[in-house]
Amino acid sequence: MRYTQSEQAYKEAYEVIPGGVDSPVRAFNAVEGTPPFIERGEGAYLYDIDGNRYIDYVQSWGPLIFGHCDADIEAAVIETAKKGLSFGAPTTLETALAEEIVSLFESIDKVRFVNSGTEAVMSAIRLARGYTGRDDIVKFEGCYHGHSDSLLVQAGSGAATFGAPSSPGVPADLSKHTLLARYNDIESVKSCFEASEGGIACVIIEPIAGNMGLVPADESFLKALRELCDTYGAILIFDEVMSGFRASLKGAQGITTVVPDMVTLGKVIGAGMPVGAFGGRKEIMAHLSPEGPVYQAGTLSGNPVAMAAGLASLKKLKANPSIYVELSEKAKRLVQGLQKAAEAAEVSMVTEVRGSMFGFFFSDKPVKNFDDAKANDQALFAKFHRGMLDRGVYLACSSFETGFISTAITDAMIDETIKAAYETMGEIRS
Ligand code: KE4
């Protein structure tokens, strides 16, 4: 593979955009080499500006479950855009997409659209705090919920469960209201509830974590979390920005029996256009402006072109829910092949699949939380990522991300990917 055009493009981008990218992970800092600059996508493939073609297992970090340039979604976008891009006024497209979401999620009576997952989570946290009158919240190490201040928090010093800023610019006076617990560890959550003086407004969790690699929550843990929130009157928020419409037609809620009080969504519901959403029980959502006192707003919230894209995507998914069986079978075959390729090179690999989501760690033990995830061989992952890229396979550029199968990915492409994995592992270990 030649990357000369991308290398030049990166230099030029770096002059005018911090780090040359508009989102940090795209800089390839966790792996090797320069990020390819993408010219276009088509079906399962990405094409970069050097003319290289890749099988795309990232799909814009999840939104493109039908691959690139899906004809139905493209037609909906073009048809809607011809009527105008934005009005700042209500449209029936928002109602239609809201009705689709409400019809699928038992936990959602009403939903509000925003422009990103970050905005959805930030707004849901504010609503939970406004509804309960409490300031403290609980999140889990290794879960990512976007970059709003209350969520850019890492575990505090010592045994303290109180959060400390994970980024400069986040006031300690704010992050102290975010308590940190360990994923799949209910005792650590109990410690947070006991440590909070003013009470916990909400617990937010990725019920299928996709931002420390793919690490699903144990069903028993989610049940215990539900009970704990009920005991203390705290709101349980499932952040399904990634798992929504990816783990199943109902996200993690199509797999677990636990029902949250609020849900955040994104990615697939915009089909590649900027859309986030937060919803929940009507008595909670009634506190949101203009019905209630908790303020939240957005110029482009519910943008009609974005709504049309999301609606086209959801309608296709609802019309053919067996898609998830097919995508999951492909995901399982892929990770089994990757694992065999690793073992052929005498390297340990553990894998995970949930619906169309897949993950793998270069590790010899199960990954149940962020500490386990951090123990994976990240240097080996970086080499593997580069070797696969050089063989036309575009994997997530961090071992703390999740891979995705789209309907455009064929069995032949899975075979090609597994072959590339054997070659790459052989090369690395030679
Ligand atoms: P956005 O603000 O990036 O639309 O959504 C934030 C977010 C919230 N919740 C979950 C569970 C998420 O996975 C995300 C964003 N996911 C990352 C991928 N791990 C987006 C990629 C990026 O940051 O560039």
XYZ file of C-alpha atoms and ligand atoms in Angstrom:
454
model
C 0.000 0.000 0.000
C 1.167 3.546 -0.807
C 0.060 6.342 1.522
C 1.898 9.320 0.017
C -1.245 11.385 -0.684
C -2.570 10.768 2.857
C 0.792 11.654 4.371
C 0.790 14.966 2.482
C -2.869 15.550 3.369
C -2.108 14.920 7.036
C 0.673 17.525 6.990
C -1.677 20.088 5.449
C -4.495 19.235 7.869
C -2.103 19.521 10.810
C -1.425 23.161 9.846
C -5.033 24.222 10.319
C -6.734 21.575 12.505
C -5.456 20.557 15.978
C -3.757 17.168 15.514
C -4.956 17.214 11.899
C -8.279 15.638 12.862
C -11.697 16.619 14.136
C -11.841 13.775 16.645
C -8.716 12.520 18.463
C -9.026 8.782 17.841
C -8.758 9.397 14.069
C -5.120 10.529 14.461
C -3.992 6.881 14.801
C -1.983 7.746 17.933
C -2.767 4.350 19.453
C -1.526 2.469 16.384
C 1.208 2.904 13.774
C 1.474 5.158 10.766
C -0.477 7.981 9.216
C -4.266 7.781 9.043
C -5.523 7.256 5.474
C -7.558 10.215 4.241
C -10.783 8.848 2.819
C -11.968 9.762 -0.669
C -15.249 7.827 -0.625
C -17.120 4.819 0.634
C -19.089 2.281 -1.371
C -20.927 -0.650 0.199
C -18.466 -2.513 2.433
C -15.462 -0.586 1.138
C -13.571 2.579 1.967
C -11.310 4.141 -0.692
C -8.535 6.484 0.376
C -6.988 9.327 -1.622
C -4.071 7.094 -2.659
C -6.561 4.756 -4.313
C -6.228 2.032 -1.672
C -9.359 -0.026 -0.950
C -10.263 -1.345 2.483
C -12.950 -3.597 3.911
C -14.511 -1.252 6.457
C -15.129 -2.733 9.920
C -15.481 0.721 11.548
C -18.435 2.128 9.540
C -17.960 5.645 10.942
C -17.782 4.142 14.489
C -21.106 2.358 14.158
C -23.741 4.379 12.253
C -23.453 2.631 8.880
C -25.089 -0.737 9.541
C -26.012 -0.901 5.836
C -22.549 0.103 4.676
C -21.674 3.151 2.568
C -24.026 4.787 0.041
C -27.043 2.602 0.822
C -29.496 3.402 -1.992
C -32.591 3.724 0.219
C -30.916 6.008 2.759
C -29.267 8.075 0.035
C -32.605 8.535 -1.748
C -34.296 9.657 1.485
C -31.529 12.202 2.158
C -31.573 13.627 -1.394
C -35.371 13.812 -1.551
C -35.565 15.589 1.812
C -32.643 17.929 1.107
C -34.397 19.130 -2.045
C -37.135 20.549 0.184
C -34.645 22.498 2.292
C -31.887 21.630 4.726
C -33.238 23.045 7.966
C -36.137 25.120 9.269
C -35.712 25.516 13.024
C -39.352 24.583 13.230
C -41.155 21.296 13.931
C -41.480 18.753 11.118
C -43.411 15.490 10.967
C -40.136 13.688 10.238
C -39.112 14.184 13.894
C -42.401 12.707 15.061
C -42.012 9.764 12.695
C -38.518 8.893 13.933
C -39.594 9.400 17.553
C -42.540 7.028 17.003
C -40.185 4.387 15.575
C -37.921 4.630 18.636
C -40.784 4.696 21.174
C -42.354 1.648 19.501
C -39.147 -0.346 19.973
C -38.000 0.625 23.477
C -40.213 -0.294 26.456
C -38.139 2.168 28.509
C -38.864 5.144 26.246
C -42.223 6.934 26.414
C -40.825 10.178 24.976
C -37.574 11.086 23.228
C -35.731 14.327 22.394
C -33.355 14.577 19.415
C -30.004 16.346 19.584
C -26.921 16.414 17.330
C -24.516 13.933 18.917
C -24.173 11.240 21.532
C -22.268 13.672 23.739
C -25.177 16.087 23.650
C -27.639 13.290 24.372
C -25.750 12.132 27.456
C -25.032 15.669 28.698
C -28.746 16.477 28.446
C -29.842 13.203 30.054
C -27.547 13.833 33.028
C -28.934 17.362 33.453
C -32.487 16.005 33.288
C -31.704 13.297 35.862
C -30.188 15.914 38.183
C -33.152 18.252 37.643
C -35.722 15.489 38.183
C -34.125 14.151 41.396
C -32.741 17.429 42.771
C -29.422 15.630 43.369
C -25.972 16.541 42.003
C -23.900 13.342 42.267
C -23.804 10.793 39.449
C -22.088 7.419 39.005
C -20.199 6.257 35.920
C -17.934 3.279 35.293
C -14.216 3.211 34.585
C -13.741 2.307 30.944
C -17.147 3.507 29.821
C -17.162 6.506 27.483
C -20.196 8.737 27.211
C -18.926 11.595 25.065
C -16.905 14.613 26.111
C -19.242 16.656 28.355
C -17.496 17.895 31.505
C -19.279 15.658 34.021
C -18.255 12.567 32.071
C -14.574 13.457 31.435
C -13.684 12.047 34.817
C -11.290 9.393 36.034
C -11.015 7.593 39.323
C -9.824 9.858 42.102
C -6.738 9.141 44.201
C -6.616 6.230 46.648
C -9.746 4.351 47.473
C -11.790 7.476 46.955
C -14.573 6.851 44.515
C -14.957 10.570 43.856
C -13.937 11.577 40.342
C -11.031 13.748 39.284
C -10.917 15.551 35.921
C -9.567 13.352 33.107
C -8.909 16.460 31.036
C -7.589 19.938 31.751
C -10.425 22.431 31.580
C -12.825 20.324 33.609
C -13.373 22.024 37.001
C -12.589 19.801 39.999
C -15.675 21.357 41.637
C -17.725 19.674 38.926
C -15.918 16.352 38.593
C -16.188 15.736 42.340
C -19.889 15.097 41.696
C -19.047 12.168 39.438
C -18.313 8.979 41.343
C -16.452 6.116 39.690
C -17.347 2.443 39.979
C -15.856 -0.723 38.467
C -17.715 -2.386 35.622
C -19.346 -5.693 36.604
C -18.629 -4.994 40.307
C -21.810 -4.180 42.260
C -19.919 -3.681 45.545
C -18.065 -0.746 43.992
C -21.413 0.813 43.063
C -22.709 0.344 46.600
C -19.591 2.190 47.831
C -20.500 5.137 45.604
C -24.047 5.312 46.954
C -22.711 5.133 50.537
C -20.038 7.782 49.826
C -22.471 10.290 48.316
C -23.674 12.817 50.887
C -26.349 14.444 48.753
C -27.565 11.264 47.085
C -27.049 9.903 43.577
C -29.122 11.450 40.762
C -28.314 8.729 38.254
C -26.093 5.835 37.321
C -25.025 5.855 33.682
C -23.670 2.721 32.067
C -22.973 1.294 28.641
C -24.916 -1.970 29.155
C -22.671 -3.400 26.463
C -19.459 -1.439 26.842
C -17.851 -0.641 23.495
C -15.252 1.929 24.537
C -12.842 -0.247 26.483
C -13.027 -2.801 23.718
C -16.232 -4.870 23.637
C -17.072 -5.804 27.261
C -20.705 -6.752 27.976
C -22.137 -6.287 31.469
C -23.123 -9.516 33.250
C -26.923 -9.924 33.484
C -26.647 -10.466 37.242
C -24.720 -7.200 37.537
C -27.344 -5.234 35.598
C -30.100 -6.744 37.753
C -28.256 -5.768 40.933
C -27.717 -2.280 39.505
C -31.454 -1.938 38.831
C -32.257 -2.994 42.401
C -29.715 -0.576 43.868
C -31.098 2.350 41.846
C -34.634 1.453 42.976
C -33.525 1.285 46.609
C -31.936 4.752 46.490
C -34.379 6.375 44.026
C -31.598 6.966 41.480
C -32.275 7.029 37.737
C -30.653 4.223 35.725
C -29.456 5.452 32.340
C -28.430 2.981 29.615
C -26.052 4.703 27.228
C -26.882 2.848 24.012
C -25.367 5.404 21.639
C -23.227 2.571 20.281
C -25.153 -0.616 21.189
C -28.542 0.786 20.151
C -29.636 -0.920 16.909
C -26.216 -2.620 16.819
C -26.547 -5.339 19.500
C -30.107 -6.050 18.405
C -33.105 -4.155 17.046
C -33.584 -2.975 20.639
C -29.915 -2.621 21.452
C -28.843 -4.170 24.748
C -32.512 -4.048 25.799
C -33.188 -6.769 23.278
C -30.766 -8.973 25.239
C -31.040 -8.028 28.931
C -34.297 -8.218 30.896
C -33.324 -5.099 32.863
C -35.334 -1.977 31.996
C -33.587 1.384 32.522
C -35.329 4.677 33.350
C -33.643 6.599 30.536
C -31.749 5.712 27.346
C -29.313 7.643 25.196
C -29.002 6.837 21.500
C -26.988 7.990 18.480
C -25.028 6.673 15.505
C -27.422 4.249 13.717
C -30.438 6.533 14.353
C -28.732 9.126 12.155
C -27.361 6.585 9.612
C -24.218 8.714 9.241
C -25.878 12.106 9.725
C -25.425 13.983 13.045
C -28.141 12.682 15.392
C -28.255 11.857 19.102
C -31.294 11.255 21.273
C -32.287 10.793 24.909
C -35.564 9.375 26.130
C -37.254 7.734 29.048
C -40.357 7.406 31.182
C -42.872 10.165 30.561
C -42.826 11.399 34.168
C -39.099 12.073 33.803
C -39.286 13.517 30.293
C -42.111 15.856 31.411
C -39.451 17.791 33.357
C -37.743 18.819 30.113
C -38.290 22.293 28.647
C -40.706 23.512 27.387
C -42.990 21.092 29.287
C -40.900 21.373 32.426
C -38.102 23.464 33.956
C -34.954 21.576 32.829
C -33.549 23.548 29.916
C -32.144 21.943 26.769
C -32.148 23.233 23.183
C -30.440 23.077 19.763
C -30.513 24.953 16.473
C -30.236 21.835 14.348
C -31.868 19.355 16.729
C -34.258 17.119 14.761
C -32.773 18.327 11.471
C -35.116 17.019 8.741
C -32.383 15.633 6.471
C -30.813 13.783 9.400
C -34.227 12.536 10.513
C -34.921 11.219 7.008
C -31.623 9.316 7.015
C -32.304 7.775 10.416
C -35.896 6.947 9.530
C -34.849 5.156 6.341
C -32.283 3.145 8.307
C -34.660 2.160 11.120
C -37.460 1.233 8.718
C -35.112 -1.148 6.883
C -34.033 -2.694 10.202
C -37.620 -3.093 11.450
C -38.667 -4.631 8.133
C -35.962 -7.284 8.396
C -34.986 -8.020 12.034
C -33.323 -11.261 10.898
C -30.492 -8.977 9.777
C -29.112 -9.262 13.312
C -28.866 -13.047 13.107
C -26.917 -12.790 9.850
C -24.644 -10.021 11.133
C -23.969 -11.890 14.365
C -23.107 -15.114 12.527
C -20.632 -13.190 10.381
C -19.159 -11.488 13.439
C -18.693 -14.849 15.183
C -17.053 -16.382 12.114
C -14.735 -13.419 11.832
C -13.514 -13.447 15.431
C -13.129 -17.234 15.396
C -10.885 -16.818 12.373
C -8.892 -14.025 14.022
C -8.473 -16.155 17.136
C -7.233 -19.149 15.099
C -4.785 -16.904 13.258
C -3.475 -15.594 16.573
C -3.161 -19.082 18.042
C -1.349 -20.289 14.931
C 1.266 -17.691 15.824
C 1.170 -18.861 19.466
C -0.529 -15.643 20.577
C -3.472 -15.557 22.989
C -6.630 -13.789 21.937
C -10.011 -13.488 23.660
C -13.014 -12.377 21.618
C -16.563 -11.107 22.112
C -19.628 -10.675 19.902
C -22.944 -8.975 20.574
C -25.173 -8.754 17.504
C -23.261 -6.875 14.804
C -20.584 -5.751 17.283
C -17.322 -7.651 17.722
C -14.181 -7.233 19.794
C -10.897 -8.965 20.426
C -8.070 -8.559 22.899
C -4.553 -9.932 22.719
C -4.938 -11.406 26.183
C -5.071 -14.866 27.774
C -7.874 -14.115 30.240
C -11.478 -12.923 30.038
C -11.997 -9.152 30.050
C -14.636 -8.092 32.571
C -13.614 -4.504 33.341
C -11.252 -1.697 32.347
C -8.290 -3.040 34.342
C -8.566 -6.338 32.451
C -8.862 -4.446 29.168
C -5.770 -2.353 29.893
C -3.780 -5.557 30.453
C -4.129 -6.508 26.779
C -1.015 -6.333 24.561
C -1.581 -2.884 23.040
C 1.803 -2.852 21.264
C 0.900 -6.094 19.500
C -2.508 -4.655 18.635
C -0.819 -1.625 17.013
C 1.342 -3.890 14.817
C -1.641 -6.075 13.948
C -3.724 -3.041 13.018
C -1.018 -1.742 10.656
C -0.458 -5.159 9.059
C -4.180 -5.542 8.424
C -4.446 -2.016 7.025
C -1.583 -2.793 4.626
C -3.624 -5.814 3.494
C -6.788 -3.791 2.859
C -8.588 -4.334 6.172
C -9.743 -1.234 8.062
C -10.070 -2.069 11.789
C -10.772 0.336 14.651
C -7.514 2.183 15.417
C -7.456 1.371 19.123
C -7.782 -1.809 21.188
C -10.299 0.116 23.297
C -12.837 0.290 20.482
C -15.380 -2.067 18.931
C -15.645 -3.479 15.408
C -18.841 -3.686 13.404
C -20.305 -5.899 10.685
C -22.493 -4.190 8.070
C -24.962 -5.876 5.745
C -22.575 -5.014 2.880
C -19.844 -7.323 4.235
C -19.903 -10.694 2.465
C -18.640 -14.115 3.530
C -15.896 -13.778 0.925
C -14.752 -10.571 2.625
C -14.718 -12.335 5.991
C -12.543 -15.074 4.436
C -10.247 -12.420 2.952
C -9.952 -10.746 6.361
C -9.080 -14.013 8.104
C -6.440 -14.751 5.459
C -4.960 -11.287 6.050
C -4.907 -12.033 9.793
C -2.896 -15.235 9.290
C -0.405 -13.353 7.089
C -0.172 -10.441 9.532
C 0.302 -12.615 12.612
C 2.907 -14.654 10.747
C 4.737 -11.483 9.742
C 4.643 -10.045 13.267
C 5.898 -13.245 14.870
C 8.600 -13.999 12.281
P -20.597 11.368 19.948
O -20.621 12.682 20.705
O -19.192 10.995 19.498
O -21.621 11.321 18.823
O -21.088 10.217 20.958
C -20.408 10.067 22.178
C -20.624 8.650 22.682
C -21.521 8.446 23.716
N -21.763 7.204 24.194
C -21.143 6.119 23.661
C -21.439 4.759 24.213
C -20.226 6.273 22.585
O -19.618 5.189 22.069
C -19.961 7.561 22.082
C -18.972 7.820 20.970
N -18.250 6.701 20.500
C -16.947 6.977 19.933
C -16.372 5.636 19.464
N -15.905 4.872 20.540
C -16.985 7.975 18.836
C -15.698 8.072 18.030
C -14.970 9.368 18.300
O -14.899 9.813 19.466
O -14.448 9.918 17.306
